[in-house]
PDB file of C-alpha atoms in Angstrom:
ATOM      1  CA  ALA A 121      21.612  -2.514   4.402  1.00 45.00           C
ATOM      2  CA  ALA A 122      20.772   0.941   3.132  1.00 55.00           C
ATOM      3  CA  SER A 123      21.880   1.791  -0.368  1.00 67.00           C
ATOM      4  CA  ALA A 124      24.097   4.747  -1.197  1.00 71.00           C
ATOM      5  CA  VAL A 125      24.277   7.199  -4.074  1.00 79.00           C
ATOM      6  CA  ARG A 126      26.950   9.769  -4.776  1.00 88.00           C
ATOM      7  CA  ARG A 127      24.516  12.591  -5.473  1.00 93.00           C
ATOM      8  CA  ALA A 128      20.751  13.040  -5.323  1.00 94.00           C
ATOM      9  CA  ASP A 129      18.794  15.711  -7.182  1.00 96.00           C
ATOM     10  CA  VAL A 130      15.367  16.694  -5.847  1.00 96.00           C
ATOM     11  CA  ARG A 131      12.898  19.217  -7.239  1.00 97.00           C
ATOM     12  CA  SER A 132       9.989  18.826  -4.829  1.00 96.00           C
ATOM     13  CA  SER A 133       9.142  17.897  -1.265  1.00 95.00           C
ATOM     14  CA  ALA A 134       7.627  14.639  -2.615  1.00 96.00           C
ATOM     15  CA  GLU A 135      10.998  13.653  -4.123  1.00 95.00           C
ATOM     16  CA  LEU A 136      12.706  14.569  -0.844  1.00 95.00           C
ATOM     17  CA  ARG A 137      10.269  12.410   1.168  1.00 94.00           C
ATOM     18  CA  ALA A 138      10.853   9.489  -1.241  1.00 93.00           C
ATOM     19  CA  LEU A 139      14.597   9.829  -0.691  1.00 91.00           C
ATOM     20  CA  LEU A 140      14.079   9.725   3.081  1.00 92.00           C
ATOM     21  CA  ARG A 141      11.802   6.679   2.865  1.00 92.00           C
ATOM     22  CA  ALA A 142      14.451   4.837   0.834  1.00 89.00           C
ATOM     23  CA  GLY A 143      16.998   5.384   3.636  1.00 86.00           C
ATOM     24  CA  THR A 144      19.652   6.051   1.020  1.00 83.00           C
ATOM     25  CA  ALA A 145      22.978   7.516   2.141  1.00 88.00           C
ATOM     26  CA  VAL A 146      23.471  10.737   0.174  1.00 90.00           C
ATOM     27  CA  PRO A 147      26.819  12.553   0.431  1.00 95.00           C
ATOM     28  CA  GLU A 148      25.608  15.353  -1.888  1.00 96.00           C
ATOM     29  CA  LEU A 149      22.054  16.667  -2.146  1.00 97.00           C
ATOM     30  CA  ARG A 150      21.048  19.143  -4.847  1.00 97.00           C
ATOM     31  CA  CYS A 151      17.694  20.864  -4.442  1.00 98.00           C
ATOM     32  CA  SER A 152      16.348  22.803  -7.434  1.00 97.00           C
ATOM     33  CA  GLY A 153      13.454  25.201  -7.022  1.00 97.00           C
ATOM     34  CA  THR A 154      11.288  25.382  -3.926  1.00 95.00           C
ATOM     35  CA  VAL A 155      11.618  22.202  -1.848  1.00 96.00           C
ATOM     36  CA  ASP A 156       9.559  22.387   1.342  1.00 94.00           C
ATOM     37  CA  GLY A 157      10.475  20.467   4.485  1.00 94.00           C
ATOM     38  CA  LEU A 158      14.263  20.830   4.260  1.00 95.00           C
ATOM     39  CA  ALA A 159      14.706  21.707   7.944  1.00 94.00           C
ATOM     40  CA  GLU A 160      13.028  18.444   8.982  1.00 94.00           C
ATOM     41  CA  ALA A 161      14.551  16.249   6.274  1.00 95.00           C
ATOM     42  CA  LEU A 162      18.210  17.302   6.147  1.00 95.00           C
ATOM     43  CA  PRO A 163      19.209  15.948   9.601  1.00 94.00           C
ATOM     44  CA  ARG A 164      17.634  12.609   8.635  1.00 93.00           C
ATOM     45  CA  LEU A 165      19.814  12.123   5.541  1.00 91.00           C
ATOM     46  CA  PRO A 166      22.717   9.857   6.524  1.00 82.00           C
ATOM     47  CA  GLY A 167      26.164  10.988   5.443  1.00 89.00           C
ATOM     48  CA  LEU A 168      25.107  14.354   4.011  1.00 95.00           C
ATOM     49  CA  ARG A 169      28.333  16.307   3.422  1.00 96.00           C
ATOM     50  CA  SER A 170      27.376  18.735   0.646  1.00 97.00           C
ATOM     51  CA  LEU A 171      24.156  20.660   0.052  1.00 98.00           C
ATOM     52  CA  VAL A 172      23.312  22.725  -3.027  1.00 98.00           C
ATOM     53  CA  LEU A 173      20.204  24.910  -3.033  1.00 98.00           C
ATOM     54  CA  SER A 174      19.456  26.483  -6.399  1.00 97.00           C
ATOM     55  CA  ASP A 175      16.842  28.447  -8.321  1.00 97.00           C
ATOM     56  CA  ASP A 176      14.597  29.193  -5.340  1.00 96.00           C
ATOM     57  CA  PRO A 177      13.312  32.797  -5.370  1.00 95.00           C
ATOM     58  CA  SER A 178      11.130  32.075  -2.313  1.00 95.00           C
ATOM     59  CA  LEU A 179      14.120  31.194  -0.103  1.00 95.00           C
ATOM     60  CA  VAL A 180      14.784  34.131   2.260  1.00 94.00           C
ATOM     61  CA  ALA A 181      16.489  32.220   5.110  1.00 94.00           C
ATOM     62  CA  LEU A 182      18.579  29.072   5.304  1.00 95.00           C
ATOM     63  CA  PRO A 183      16.826  26.015   6.713  1.00 95.00           C
ATOM     64  CA  GLU A 184      17.927  24.909  10.182  1.00 95.00           C
ATOM     65  CA  LEU A 185      21.248  23.074   9.831  1.00 95.00           C
ATOM     66  CA  ALA A 186      22.170  22.272  13.458  1.00 92.00           C
ATOM     67  CA  GLY A 187      21.166  18.616  13.156  1.00 93.00           C
ATOM     68  CA  CYS A 188      23.278  18.068  10.027  1.00 94.00           C
ATOM     69  CA  ARG A 189      26.432  16.997  11.822  1.00 92.00           C
ATOM     70  CA  SER A 190      28.310  15.777   8.740  1.00 95.00           C
ATOM     71  CA  LEU A 191      27.407  18.746   6.484  1.00 97.00           C
ATOM     72  CA  ARG A 192      30.592  20.587   5.461  1.00 97.00           C
ATOM     73  CA  SER A 193      29.803  22.361   2.179  1.00 97.00           C
ATOM     74  CA  LEU A 194      26.895  24.633   1.275  1.00 97.00           C
ATOM     75  CA  ARG A 195      26.358  26.180  -2.182  1.00 97.00           C
ATOM     76  CA  LEU A 196      23.575  28.659  -2.841  1.00 97.00           C
ATOM     77  CA  LEU A 197      22.955  29.296  -6.530  1.00 97.00           C
ATOM     78  CA  ARG A 198      20.429  31.777  -7.916  1.00 95.00           C
ATOM     79  CA  CYS A 199      18.478  32.301  -4.684  1.00 95.00           C
ATOM     80  CA  PRO A 200      18.067  36.095  -5.097  1.00 92.00           C
ATOM     81  CA  ASN A 201      16.086  36.807  -1.925  1.00 92.00           C
ATOM     82  CA  LEU A 202      18.248  34.861   0.527  1.00 92.00           C
ATOM     83  CA  ARG A 203      19.678  37.218   3.135  1.00 88.00           C
ATOM     84  CA  ASP A 204      19.269  35.372   6.450  1.00 91.00           C
ATOM     85  CA  LEU A 205      22.273  33.133   7.054  1.00 92.00           C
ATOM     86  CA  THR A 206      21.824  32.688  10.825  1.00 91.00           C
ATOM     87  CA  ALA A 207      21.427  28.893  10.463  1.00 93.00           C
ATOM     88  CA  LEU A 208      25.175  28.762   9.778  1.00 93.00           C
ATOM     89  CA  GLU A 209      25.882  29.772  13.393  1.00 90.00           C
ATOM     90  CA  SER A 210      24.827  26.366  14.717  1.00 90.00           C
ATOM     91  CA  SER A 211      26.078  24.300  11.777  1.00 93.00           C
ATOM     92  CA  ALA A 212      29.290  22.424  11.027  1.00 93.00           C
ATOM     93  CA  VAL A 213      29.541  23.985   7.543  1.00 95.00           C
ATOM     94  CA  MET A 214      33.122  24.830   6.625  1.00 94.00           C
ATOM     95  CA  PHE A 215      32.734  25.979   2.993  1.00 95.00           C
ATOM     96  CA  LEU A 216      30.102  28.425   1.756  1.00 95.00           C
ATOM     97  CA  ASP A 217      29.547  29.548  -1.846  1.00 95.00           C
ATOM     98  CA  ILE A 218      26.873  32.074  -2.809  1.00 94.00           C
ATOM     99  CA  ASP A 219      26.398  32.837  -6.512  1.00 94.00           C
ATOM    100  CA  PRO A 220      25.291  35.456  -7.192  1.00 91.00           C
ATOM    101  CA  TRP A 221      25.757  37.655  -4.144  1.00 86.00           C
ATOM    102  CA  PRO A 222      24.425  41.212  -4.491  1.00 80.00           C
ATOM    103  CA  ASN A 223      26.979  43.964  -4.093  1.00 74.00           C
ATOM    104  CA  LEU A 224      26.397  44.108  -0.325  1.00 77.00           C
ATOM    105  CA  PRO A 225      28.711  43.901   2.695  1.00 81.00           C
ATOM    106  CA  VAL A 226      29.424  40.460   4.134  1.00 80.00           C
ATOM    107  CA  PRO A 227      26.520  39.644   6.502  1.00 78.00           C
ATOM    108  CA  ASP A 228      27.096  39.971  10.248  1.00 74.00           C
ATOM    109  CA  ASP A 229      25.719  36.416  10.638  1.00 72.00           C
ATOM    110  CA  LEU A 230      28.992  35.060   9.298  1.00 79.00           C
ATOM    111  CA  ARG A 231      30.937  36.529  12.231  1.00 74.00           C
ATOM    112  CA  ARG A 232      29.156  34.178  14.598  1.00 77.00           C
ATOM    113  CA  THR A 233      29.853  30.950  12.702  1.00 84.00           C
ATOM    114  CA  ARG A 234      32.058  28.474  14.450  1.00 82.00           C
ATOM    115  CA  TRP A 235      33.503  26.247  11.730  1.00 88.00           C
ATOM    116  CA  LEU A 236      33.295  28.295   8.539  1.00 90.00           C
ATOM    117  CA  SER A 237      36.754  28.538   6.984  1.00 89.00           C
ATOM    118  CA  ARG A 238      36.137  29.670   3.407  1.00 90.00           C
ATOM    119  CA  VAL A 239      33.447  31.906   1.934  1.00 90.00           C
ATOM    120  CA  ASP A 240      33.116  32.582  -1.795  1.00 91.00           C
ATOM    121  CA  LEU A 241      30.692  35.338  -2.756  1.00 89.00           C
ATOM    122  CA  VAL A 242      30.280  35.837  -6.499  1.00 90.00           C
ATOM    123  CA  THR A 243      28.860  39.153  -7.590  1.00 85.00           C
ATOM    124  CA  GLY A 244      27.862  40.241 -11.059  1.00 73.00           C
ATOM    125  CA  GLY A 245      28.109  43.911 -10.187  1.00 61.00           C
ATOM    126  CA  PRO A 246      31.053  46.261  -9.790  1.00 56.00           C
ATOM    127  CA  ARG A 247      33.855  45.358  -7.439  1.00 53.00           C
ATOM    128  CA  PRO A 248      32.700  45.890  -3.807  1.00 48.00           C
ATOM    129  CA  ARG A 249      33.923  49.020  -2.094  1.00 49.00           C
ATOM    130  CA  GLN A 250      36.874  48.680   0.271  1.00 44.00           C
ATOM    131  CA  GLY A 251      35.547  47.785   3.677  1.00 45.00           C
ATOM    132  CA  ALA A 252      32.868  45.450   2.321  1.00 45.00           C
ATOM    133  CA  VAL A 253      34.720  42.690   4.184  1.00 45.00           C
ATOM    134  CA  PRO A 254      34.960  43.882   7.795  1.00 43.00           C
ATOM    135  CA  ALA A 255      38.473  43.787   9.224  1.00 40.00           C
ATOM    136  CA  GLN A 256      37.417  41.747  12.245  1.00 43.00           C
ATOM    137  CA  LEU A 257      36.536  38.822   9.958  1.00 44.00           C
ATOM    138  CA  GLY A 258      40.183  38.389   9.059  1.00 43.00           C
ATOM    139  CA  ALA A 259      40.972  36.740  12.374  1.00 42.00           C
ATOM    140  CA  VAL A 260      38.000  34.398  12.107  1.00 49.00           C
ATOM    141  CA  PHE A 261      38.187  33.402   8.463  1.00 50.00           C
ATOM    142  CA  PRO A 262      41.325  32.261   6.721  1.00 47.00           C
ATOM    143  CA  GLU A 263      39.694  33.114   3.413  1.00 74.00           C
ATOM    144  CA  ILE A 264      36.789  35.286   2.240  1.00 79.00           C
ATOM    145  CA  ARG A 265      36.694  35.936  -1.455  1.00 80.00           C
ATOM    146  CA  ILE A 266      34.344  38.256  -3.253  1.00 77.00           C
ATOM    147  CA  ARG A 267      34.725  37.580  -6.944  1.00 77.00           C
ATOM    148  CA  ARG A 268      33.208  39.478  -9.815  1.00 75.00           C
ATOM    149  CA  ARG A 269      31.654  37.524 -12.649  1.00 72.00           C
ATOM    150  CA  LEU A 270      33.313  38.532 -15.897  1.00 68.00           C
ATOM    151  CA  HIS A 271      30.556  37.403 -18.251  1.00 62.00           C
ATOM    152  CA  GLY A 272      26.749  37.624 -18.481  1.00 55.00           C
TER     153      GLY A 272
END
């Protein structure tokens, strides 16, 4: 029988491959820095429900998430160049957190997501202008919050 861990932390593609070889069930995966091969590996992780990608300045687009049928929560922390969220359109992700989010409008990609029910965008800048959250999103999303960080 395959073993299970509550959370796995990986910092390289070698650590990710070792996790796959072990066949360990991982409800939460935390990737720090640049971890190559996520698109291929994520669908092969049994029971993956939560994914955290952090501290990756090279990440400009989300990895493909369509094969991650149990994935419900996605947190993106300190990935300053990430702008392409189209992988959410074909995912089962329900909860999205991006910290920090630049003082930009909510991306159009989010309008085409099927299951997303809550989006938290944390910005360190001034409060977004009115209209930064398009009105048509209100019918699709029960909750979109753009919060301003109060400290450093």
